[in-house]
Amino acid sequence: MFSKILVANRGEIAVRIIRTCKRMGIATVAVYSEADQDALHVKMADEAYCIGPARPDLSYLNIPNLLSVAHATNCEAIHPGYGFLSENPNFAEVAEKCGFVFIGPEHRAIERMGQKSVARELMIKSGVPVMPGSQSSIETVEEGLKIARDIGFPVLIKATSGGGGKGMRLVEKEEDFALLCEMAHGEALASFGDKRVYVEKYMRNPRHVEVQIIADNFGKVVALGERECSIQRRHQKLIEESPSPAVTPEIRRKMADTAIKAAKAINYRNAGTIEFLLDSEGNFFFMEMNTRLQVEHPVTEMVCNSDLVELQLRVSSGEPLPIEEELVQPCGWAVECRINAEDPAMSFIPCPGKIHKYLVPGGPWVRVDSAAYENYVVSSNYDSMVAKLIAWGRTRNEALDRMTAALKEYDIQGIETTIPFHLHVLKHPDFRSGNFSTSFVDKHYEQFIRELKESSTEEKEQLAAI
Ligand code: MV4
């Protein structure tokens, strides 16, 4: 096992990685920007070094500075967390060339999965189900139109270098295809410096279900069940859970087999996630593969009774996976709410600022992954996630009830947060029933705003009466 690693990230995920390292007796080196001098990950690590100004491109994305710190402090490995450089194939390659173990997949796997049309083509060749569409990127608008006619409208034009919903165009009818394809090219070029696009049949109201896998260096791949990620807005996930209320033991078996097949087809190692779209008949199709530890990994940890950061460290240092079965069966139910510094009543606009009061929920079956504390300043330089609140129960309803109680106990003052939104979702009959799709938030947003305004008026009236 490593004796010392560099944590090339900030916020809750840096804290999360440091915690497991402490438990395993691995020394940690933190890096931080000038905006993060008082950050929790800096206090918790054994050593910490400033790598530049607040701007991410000058600090957390500054590869020479990160590698200089890793070298000067004798680190053996680098954990990239999520975001920042975690899916940058160049960073993974350069880190390895400098003699550090990159705690993640091989740079070629990151590169291939980063090009969504390449990922799609690889999956088709490996027998993994994908939505009908082009084999890979289309060469001309005419070729795209021919494919769209063959598979039937509506179709989705997706950017080859996109992902996470960026650079997509929905085409409902044939007449619109050429124009929307040109727009997709323009947007893809502007956003990613790569105009290539591919075409897929569009699935209405899908669920987003993803399978967590981890692979060692000996060809063993284990699936740690699935996560339901349909409660999202504009491709920002808000609530995740494991297992998915839509996944039967039979679908779970098939999805896990498919995810393992996908990982083996590309000789994948370390932690990864295969994203699927699931329709109401139980059919699922490969969308993308994420080649990093994900924000929502705790729900998997809670139901699979495993520490994903520990597993990453073990397989990276050359140990075989300590799990016998190919598919870990979930025990109970876990749910995660992302507590963001955003105003849900104002279309989730970010609300950075100082947290004046901070009281964290606790008790059995409640977990808080956060780097925030009282008087902490949420900076506008980075994303607005302040904490992840995770609750476990024997049943889904038990987990949701514990989450509700914990959300009510969470007292964050000085900034707006997504807590009122979560409380609204958790009592919604469509969410409680488990019968929802990726359209849930858009569908109920107006009603939520109405209720929020009514309840805040009530509160004011109650206050006025005292
Ligand atoms: C789709 C789709 C419908 N049909 N592909 C959005 C992000 C990227 N991971 C894939 N996305 C979608 N691809 C086909 N062929 C609908 C979406 C989609 C979506 C997917 C997952 C979670 C939320 C979503 C919200 C809107 C659209």
Coordinates of C-alpha atoms and ligand atoms in Angstrom, one line a residue:
M1 CA 0.0 0.0 0.0
F2 CA 1.1 3.6 -0.6
S3 CA 2.6 5.4 2.4
K4 CA 1.8 8.9 1.1
I5 CA -0.5 10.4 -1.6
L6 CA -1.4 13.8 -3.1
V7 CA -5.0 14.8 -3.0
A8 CA -5.5 16.9 -6.2
N9 CA -8.8 18.4 -5.3
R10 CA -10.7 20.5 -2.7
G11 CA -14.0 20.6 -0.8
E12 CA -15.9 17.6 0.5
I13 CA -14.2 15.1 -1.8
A14 CA -10.7 16.0 -0.7
V15 CA -12.0 15.6 2.9
R16 CA -13.6 12.3 2.0
I17 CA -10.3 11.0 0.5
I18 CA -8.2 12.2 3.4
R19 CA -10.6 10.4 5.9
T20 CA -10.0 7.0 4.3
C21 CA -6.3 7.6 4.1
K22 CA -6.1 8.5 7.8
R23 CA -7.9 5.3 8.7
M24 CA -5.6 3.3 6.5
G25 CA -2.4 4.9 7.8
I26 CA -1.6 6.7 4.5
A27 CA -0.1 10.2 4.8
T28 CA -1.8 12.9 2.8
V29 CA -0.6 16.0 1.0
A30 CA -3.3 18.7 0.3
V31 CA -3.1 21.4 -2.3
Y32 CA -5.1 24.6 -2.1
S33 CA -5.7 27.9 -3.9
E34 CA -5.4 31.3 -2.3
A35 CA -9.2 31.3 -1.9
D36 CA -9.0 28.0 0.2
Q37 CA -6.4 28.9 2.9
D38 CA -9.0 28.2 5.6
A39 CA -10.5 25.2 3.9
L40 CA -11.1 22.0 5.9
H41 CA -9.1 19.7 3.6
V42 CA -6.0 21.9 4.3
K43 CA -6.5 21.5 8.1
M44 CA -7.0 17.8 7.8
A45 CA -4.2 16.7 5.6
D46 CA -0.7 16.0 7.0
E47 CA 0.8 18.7 4.8
A48 CA -0.7 21.4 2.6
Y49 CA 0.7 23.6 -0.1
C50 CA -0.7 26.6 -2.0
I51 CA -0.6 26.0 -5.7
G52 CA -2.0 29.3 -7.0
P53 CA -4.7 31.9 -7.1
A54 CA -8.4 31.3 -6.7
R55 CA -9.0 30.8 -10.5
P56 CA -9.2 27.0 -11.1
D57 CA -7.1 27.2 -14.3
L58 CA -4.3 28.7 -12.3
S59 CA -4.5 26.3 -9.3
Y60 CA -6.5 23.1 -9.2
L61 CA -6.0 22.7 -12.9
N62 CA -2.3 23.7 -12.9
I63 CA -0.6 20.4 -13.8
P64 CA 3.0 21.5 -13.4
N65 CA 2.3 22.9 -9.9
L66 CA 0.5 19.8 -8.8
L67 CA 3.3 17.5 -10.0
S68 CA 5.9 19.8 -8.4
V69 CA 4.2 19.4 -5.0
A70 CA 3.8 15.6 -5.5
H71 CA 7.5 15.3 -6.4
A72 CA 8.8 17.6 -3.6
T73 CA 6.8 15.8 -0.9
N74 CA 7.7 12.3 -2.1
C75 CA 4.1 11.2 -2.9
E76 CA 3.7 7.8 -4.6
A77 CA 0.2 8.4 -6.0
I78 CA -2.3 11.1 -6.9
H79 CA -6.0 10.9 -6.2
P80 CA -7.8 13.4 -8.5
G81 CA -11.3 13.2 -6.8
Y82 CA -14.1 14.3 -9.2
G83 CA -14.3 17.3 -11.5
F84 CA -11.0 19.3 -12.1
L85 CA -8.4 17.0 -13.6
S86 CA -10.1 13.7 -12.8
E87 CA -11.1 12.9 -16.4
N88 CA -8.2 14.7 -18.1
P89 CA -6.3 11.9 -20.0
N90 CA -3.3 14.2 -20.4
F91 CA -3.0 14.7 -16.6
A92 CA -3.3 10.9 -16.0
E93 CA -0.6 10.2 -18.6
V94 CA 1.9 12.9 -17.5
A95 CA 1.4 11.9 -13.8
E96 CA 2.3 8.3 -14.7
K97 CA 5.3 9.4 -16.8
C98 CA 6.5 11.4 -13.8
G99 CA 6.4 8.2 -11.8
F100 CA 3.2 8.7 -9.8
V101 CA 0.3 6.2 -9.7
F102 CA -2.8 7.9 -11.0
I103 CA -5.6 6.7 -8.8
G104 CA -8.0 6.0 -11.7
P105 CA -8.1 4.2 -15.0
E106 CA -5.4 4.2 -17.6
H107 CA -5.2 7.5 -19.6
R108 CA -6.3 5.7 -22.8
A109 CA -9.5 4.5 -21.1
I110 CA -10.3 8.1 -20.0
E111 CA -9.6 9.3 -23.6
R112 CA -11.8 6.8 -25.3
M113 CA -14.7 7.2 -22.9
G114 CA -14.4 11.0 -23.1
Q115 CA -15.2 10.8 -26.8
K116 CA -18.8 9.8 -26.5
S117 CA -19.1 8.5 -30.1
V118 CA -16.0 6.4 -29.6
A119 CA -17.5 5.0 -26.4
R120 CA -20.7 4.3 -28.3
E121 CA -18.8 2.5 -31.1
L122 CA -16.8 0.4 -28.6
M123 CA -20.0 -0.6 -26.8
I124 CA -21.7 -1.6 -30.1
K125 CA -18.7 -3.8 -31.0
S126 CA -18.8 -5.4 -27.5
G127 CA -22.5 -6.3 -27.7
V128 CA -23.6 -3.7 -25.1
P129 CA -27.1 -2.3 -26.0
V130 CA -27.1 1.3 -27.2
M131 CA -30.0 3.4 -28.5
P132 CA -30.4 3.0 -32.3
G133 CA -28.4 5.6 -34.2
S134 CA -25.1 6.2 -36.0
Q135 CA -22.2 3.8 -35.4
S136 CA -19.9 6.7 -34.6
S137 CA -19.6 10.4 -35.5
I138 CA -21.4 11.4 -38.7
E139 CA -19.4 12.7 -41.6
T140 CA -22.0 14.8 -43.3
V141 CA -25.5 16.3 -42.5
E142 CA -26.9 14.1 -45.3
E143 CA -25.5 10.9 -43.6
G144 CA -27.1 12.0 -40.3
L145 CA -30.4 12.7 -42.0
K146 CA -30.4 9.3 -43.6
I147 CA -29.8 7.6 -40.2
A148 CA -32.5 9.7 -38.6
R149 CA -35.0 8.7 -41.3
D150 CA -34.0 5.0 -40.8
I151 CA -34.4 5.0 -37.0
G152 CA -37.4 7.4 -37.0
F153 CA -37.9 10.8 -35.3
P154 CA -37.5 12.2 -32.7
V155 CA -33.7 11.9 -32.7
L156 CA -31.1 13.5 -30.5
I157 CA -27.9 15.0 -32.0
K158 CA -25.1 14.8 -29.5
A159 CA -21.6 16.3 -29.5
T160 CA -18.8 13.7 -29.7
S161 CA -16.8 15.6 -27.2
G162 CA -19.8 16.5 -25.1
G163 CA -21.3 14.6 -22.2
G164 CA -23.4 15.4 -19.2
G165 CA -26.0 16.9 -21.6
K166 CA -23.8 19.6 -23.1
G167 CA -24.2 20.3 -26.8
M168 CA -27.4 18.2 -27.4
R169 CA -30.1 19.0 -30.0
L170 CA -33.5 17.4 -30.1
V171 CA -35.0 17.0 -33.6
E172 CA -38.7 16.2 -33.7
K173 CA -39.2 16.2 -37.4
E174 CA -37.3 15.7 -40.6
E175 CA -37.6 19.3 -41.9
D176 CA -35.6 20.6 -38.9
F177 CA -32.7 18.2 -39.1
A178 CA -30.3 20.1 -41.3
L179 CA -30.6 23.4 -39.4
L180 CA -30.4 21.8 -35.9
C181 CA -27.4 19.7 -37.1
E182 CA -25.6 22.9 -38.2
M183 CA -26.5 24.5 -34.8
A184 CA -25.2 21.4 -33.0
H185 CA -21.9 21.6 -35.0
G186 CA -21.5 25.3 -34.1
E187 CA -22.2 24.7 -30.4
A188 CA -19.9 21.7 -30.2
L189 CA -17.1 23.6 -31.9
A190 CA -17.5 26.6 -29.6
S191 CA -17.8 24.5 -26.4
F192 CA -15.3 21.7 -27.1
G193 CA -13.2 22.8 -30.1
D194 CA -14.6 19.7 -31.9
K195 CA -17.5 20.0 -34.2
R196 CA -18.2 16.3 -34.5
V197 CA -21.7 15.0 -33.6
Y198 CA -23.5 11.7 -33.6
V199 CA -27.2 10.7 -33.8
E200 CA -29.4 8.6 -31.5
K201 CA -33.1 7.8 -31.3
Y202 CA -34.6 10.0 -28.6
M203 CA -36.2 8.3 -25.6
R204 CA -38.9 10.3 -23.9
N205 CA -39.0 10.5 -20.1
P206 CA -36.2 8.0 -19.4
R207 CA -34.8 7.2 -16.0
H208 CA -31.1 7.8 -15.4
V209 CA -29.8 4.6 -13.7
E210 CA -26.0 4.0 -13.4
V211 CA -24.0 1.0 -12.4
Q212 CA -20.9 1.4 -10.1
I213 CA -18.1 -0.9 -11.1
I214 CA -14.6 -1.4 -9.8
A215 CA -11.8 -3.4 -11.5
D216 CA -8.4 -4.5 -10.3
N217 CA -5.3 -5.0 -12.4
F218 CA -5.9 -8.8 -12.7
G219 CA -9.0 -8.5 -14.9
K220 CA -11.6 -8.9 -12.1
V221 CA -14.5 -6.5 -12.4
V222 CA -17.2 -6.2 -9.6
A223 CA -20.5 -4.4 -9.9
L224 CA -21.7 -2.6 -6.8
G225 CA -25.4 -2.4 -7.7
E226 CA -27.0 0.7 -9.3
R227 CA -27.9 4.3 -8.4
E228 CA -31.1 6.1 -9.4
C229 CA -30.2 9.6 -10.6
S230 CA -33.3 10.8 -12.3
I231 CA -34.0 13.7 -9.8
Q232 CA -32.0 16.3 -11.6
R233 CA -32.4 19.7 -13.1
R234 CA -30.4 20.9 -16.2
H235 CA -28.2 17.8 -15.8
Q236 CA -27.3 18.8 -12.2
K237 CA -28.3 15.8 -10.0
L238 CA -30.1 16.8 -6.8
I239 CA -31.1 13.5 -5.2
E240 CA -29.6 10.1 -5.8
E241 CA -30.5 6.7 -4.2
S242 CA -29.5 3.1 -4.3
P243 CA -31.0 0.7 -5.2
S244 CA -33.3 2.2 -7.9
P245 CA -37.0 1.8 -7.2
A246 CA -37.4 0.8 -10.9
V247 CA -34.8 -1.9 -10.9
T248 CA -36.0 -5.5 -10.3
P249 CA -33.5 -8.3 -9.3
E250 CA -33.7 -9.4 -12.9
I251 CA -32.9 -6.0 -14.4
R252 CA -30.1 -5.6 -11.8
R253 CA -28.5 -8.8 -12.9
K254 CA -28.7 -7.9 -16.6
M255 CA -27.5 -4.3 -16.0
A256 CA -24.6 -5.5 -13.9
D257 CA -23.6 -8.1 -16.5
T258 CA -23.7 -5.4 -19.2
A259 CA -21.6 -3.0 -17.1
I260 CA -19.1 -5.7 -16.4
K261 CA -19.0 -6.6 -20.1
A262 CA -18.5 -2.9 -21.0
A263 CA -15.6 -2.6 -18.5
K264 CA -13.9 -5.8 -19.6
A265 CA -14.2 -4.8 -23.3
I266 CA -11.9 -1.8 -22.7
N267 CA -9.6 -3.5 -20.1
Y268 CA -10.8 -1.0 -17.5
R269 CA -9.3 -0.7 -14.1
N270 CA -10.2 1.3 -10.9
A271 CA -13.7 2.8 -10.1
G272 CA -16.0 3.7 -12.9
T273 CA -19.7 4.2 -13.7
I274 CA -21.8 3.0 -16.6
E275 CA -24.8 5.3 -17.3
F276 CA -27.9 3.8 -18.7
L277 CA -31.2 5.2 -19.9
L278 CA -34.0 3.0 -18.6
D279 CA -37.5 3.0 -20.2
S280 CA -40.8 2.2 -18.5
E281 CA -40.7 -1.4 -19.9
G282 CA -37.4 -2.2 -18.2
N283 CA -35.2 -1.8 -21.4
F284 CA -31.9 -0.1 -20.8
F285 CA -29.3 1.4 -23.1
F286 CA -25.7 2.5 -22.6
M287 CA -25.2 6.3 -22.6
E288 CA -21.8 7.2 -21.2
M289 CA -19.1 5.9 -18.9
N290 CA -17.7 8.1 -16.2
T291 CA -14.1 7.3 -15.5
R292 CA -13.9 8.7 -12.0
L293 CA -15.3 8.4 -8.4
Q294 CA -18.6 10.2 -8.5
V295 CA -20.3 12.7 -6.2
E296 CA -23.1 10.2 -5.4
H297 CA -20.7 7.3 -4.5
P298 CA -21.8 7.3 -0.8
V299 CA -25.3 5.8 -1.5
T300 CA -23.5 2.8 -3.0
E301 CA -21.1 2.6 0.0
M302 CA -24.1 2.6 2.4
V303 CA -25.9 -0.3 0.7
C304 CA -22.9 -2.3 -0.4
N305 CA -21.0 -1.9 3.0
S306 CA -17.8 -0.9 1.2
D307 CA -15.5 2.1 1.2
L308 CA -15.0 3.0 -2.5
V309 CA -11.9 5.2 -1.8
E310 CA -10.3 2.3 0.0
L311 CA -11.0 0.0 -2.9
Q312 CA -9.6 2.5 -5.3
L313 CA -6.4 2.8 -3.2
R314 CA -6.1 -1.0 -3.0
V315 CA -6.5 -1.8 -6.7
S316 CA -4.2 1.2 -7.6
S317 CA -1.4 -0.2 -5.4
G318 CA -1.7 -3.5 -7.2
E319 CA -3.8 -5.5 -4.7
P320 CA -6.5 -7.8 -6.0
L321 CA -10.1 -6.9 -5.3
P322 CA -11.1 -8.2 -1.9
I323 CA -14.7 -9.0 -3.1
E324 CA -15.7 -12.5 -4.2
E325 CA -19.0 -12.0 -6.0
E326 CA -19.4 -10.3 -9.3
L327 CA -22.5 -8.4 -8.2
V328 CA -22.8 -7.1 -4.7
Q329 CA -26.4 -7.3 -3.6
P330 CA -27.7 -4.1 -1.9
C331 CA -28.6 -4.2 1.8
G332 CA -31.4 -1.8 2.6
W333 CA -31.8 1.6 1.0
A334 CA -29.7 4.8 0.9
V335 CA -30.6 8.3 -0.3
E336 CA -28.4 11.3 -0.8
C337 CA -29.5 15.0 -1.0
R338 CA -27.1 17.5 -2.4
I339 CA -27.1 20.6 -0.2
N340 CA -26.1 23.4 -2.6
A341 CA -25.7 27.1 -1.9
E342 CA -28.4 27.9 -4.4
D343 CA -31.8 29.5 -4.2
P344 CA -34.3 26.9 -5.4
A345 CA -37.1 29.6 -5.6
M346 CA -34.9 31.5 -8.1
S347 CA -34.2 28.7 -10.6
F348 CA -31.4 27.4 -8.4
I349 CA -29.2 30.5 -8.9
P350 CA -25.9 30.1 -6.9
C351 CA -25.8 32.0 -3.6
P352 CA -22.2 32.1 -2.4
G353 CA -21.5 33.8 0.9
K354 CA -20.7 33.3 4.5
I355 CA -22.4 30.6 6.5
H356 CA -23.2 32.4 9.8
K357 CA -24.8 29.5 11.5
Y358 CA -24.2 25.8 10.9
L359 CA -25.8 23.0 12.8
V360 CA -25.3 19.6 11.3
P361 CA -27.8 16.7 11.7
G362 CA -26.6 13.5 13.3
G363 CA -27.9 10.3 14.9
P364 CA -27.9 6.7 13.6
W365 CA -28.0 6.0 9.8
V366 CA -27.2 9.7 8.9
R367 CA -24.0 10.6 7.2
V368 CA -22.8 14.1 6.2
D369 CA -20.0 14.5 3.7
S370 CA -19.0 18.2 3.8
A371 CA -16.1 20.6 4.0
A372 CA -18.3 23.4 5.5
Y373 CA -18.3 24.8 9.0
E374 CA -19.6 27.8 10.9
N375 CA -18.3 31.1 9.4
Y376 CA -17.0 29.2 6.3
V377 CA -17.3 31.3 3.2
V378 CA -18.8 29.5 0.1
S379 CA -16.7 31.0 -2.7
S380 CA -18.1 31.9 -6.1
N381 CA -14.9 30.5 -7.7
Y382 CA -16.1 26.9 -7.3
D383 CA -19.2 24.8 -7.5
S384 CA -22.0 25.5 -5.1
M385 CA -22.3 22.2 -3.3
V386 CA -21.9 22.7 0.4
A387 CA -22.7 19.2 1.7
K388 CA -24.1 15.8 0.8
L389 CA -26.6 14.4 3.3
I390 CA -27.0 10.7 3.2
A391 CA -29.5 8.5 5.1
W392 CA -29.8 4.7 5.2
G393 CA -32.9 2.6 6.1
R394 CA -34.0 -1.0 5.9
T395 CA -36.7 0.0 3.4
R396 CA -37.0 3.0 1.0
N397 CA -39.6 4.7 3.2
E398 CA -37.4 4.3 6.3
A399 CA -34.5 5.9 4.5
L400 CA -36.7 8.8 3.2
D401 CA -38.2 9.4 6.6
R402 CA -34.7 9.6 8.2
M403 CA -33.6 11.9 5.4
T404 CA -36.6 14.2 6.0
A405 CA -35.9 14.4 9.8
A406 CA -32.2 15.1 9.1
L407 CA -33.0 17.8 6.5
K408 CA -35.2 19.5 9.1
E409 CA -32.4 19.3 11.7
Y410 CA -29.9 20.9 9.3
D411 CA -29.7 24.6 10.2
I412 CA -27.7 26.6 7.7
Q413 CA -28.0 30.4 7.9
G414 CA -26.4 33.2 5.9
I415 CA -26.9 31.5 2.5
E416 CA -29.9 30.1 0.6
T417 CA -29.8 26.3 0.2
T418 CA -31.6 23.5 -1.6
I419 CA -32.9 22.1 1.7
P420 CA -36.5 23.5 1.2
F421 CA -36.6 21.9 -2.3
H422 CA -35.5 18.5 -0.9
L423 CA -38.2 18.6 1.7
H424 CA -40.8 19.3 -1.0
V425 CA -39.6 16.4 -3.2
L426 CA -39.4 14.0 -0.2
K427 CA -43.1 14.4 0.6
H428 CA -44.3 14.4 -3.0
P429 CA -46.5 11.3 -3.8
D430 CA -44.8 10.7 -7.2
F431 CA -41.4 10.6 -5.5
R432 CA -42.6 8.5 -2.6
S433 CA -44.2 6.0 -5.0
G434 CA -40.9 5.6 -6.8
N435 CA -42.7 6.2 -10.1
F436 CA -40.8 9.2 -11.6
S437 CA -38.4 10.0 -14.5
T438 CA -35.8 12.6 -15.4
S439 CA -38.7 15.0 -16.1
F440 CA -39.7 15.0 -12.4
V441 CA -38.2 18.4 -11.4
D442 CA -39.3 20.3 -14.4
K443 CA -42.8 18.8 -14.1
H444 CA -43.3 19.9 -10.5
Y445 CA -41.1 23.0 -10.3
E446 CA -44.0 25.5 -10.6
Q447 CA -46.0 23.8 -7.9
F448 CA -43.0 23.8 -5.7
I449 CA -42.5 27.6 -6.1
R450 CA -46.1 28.2 -5.2
E451 CA -45.9 26.0 -2.0
L452 CA -42.6 27.6 -1.1
K453 CA -44.1 31.2 -1.3
E454 CA -47.2 30.1 0.7
S455 CA -45.2 28.5 3.4
S456 CA -42.9 31.5 3.8
T457 CA -46.0 33.8 4.0
E458 CA -47.4 31.6 6.7
E459 CA -44.1 31.8 8.6
K460 CA -44.1 35.6 8.4
E461 CA -47.7 35.7 9.6
Q462 CA -46.8 33.4 12.5
L463 CA -43.9 35.6 13.4
A464 CA -46.0 38.8 13.1
A465 CA -48.6 37.3 15.5
I466 CA -46.0 36.7 18.2
Ligands
MV4_1 C1 -30.6 10.9 -24.1 C2 -31.9 11.1 -23.8 C3 -32.9 10.6 -24.5 N1 -32.6 9.8 -25.6 N2 -30.3 10.1 -25.2 C4 -28.4 13.8 -21.1 C5 -27.1 13.7 -20.5 C6 -26.4 12.6 -21.2 N3 -25.7 11.8 -20.2 C7 -27.4 11.8 -21.9 N4 -28.6 12.6 -21.8 C8 -29.7 12.2 -22.4 N5 -29.5 11.4 -23.5 C9 -31.3 9.6 -25.9 N6 -31.0 8.8 -27.0 C10 -32.1 12.0 -22.7 C11 -31.0 12.5 -22.0 C12 -31.4 13.3 -20.9 C13 -31.1 13.0 -19.6 C14 -30.3 11.9 -19.3 C15 -30.0 11.5 -18.0 C16 -30.4 12.4 -17.0 C17 -31.1 13.5 -17.2 C18 -31.4 13.8 -18.6 C19 -32.2 15.0 -18.8 C20 -32.5 15.3 -20.1 C21 -32.1 14.5 -21.1

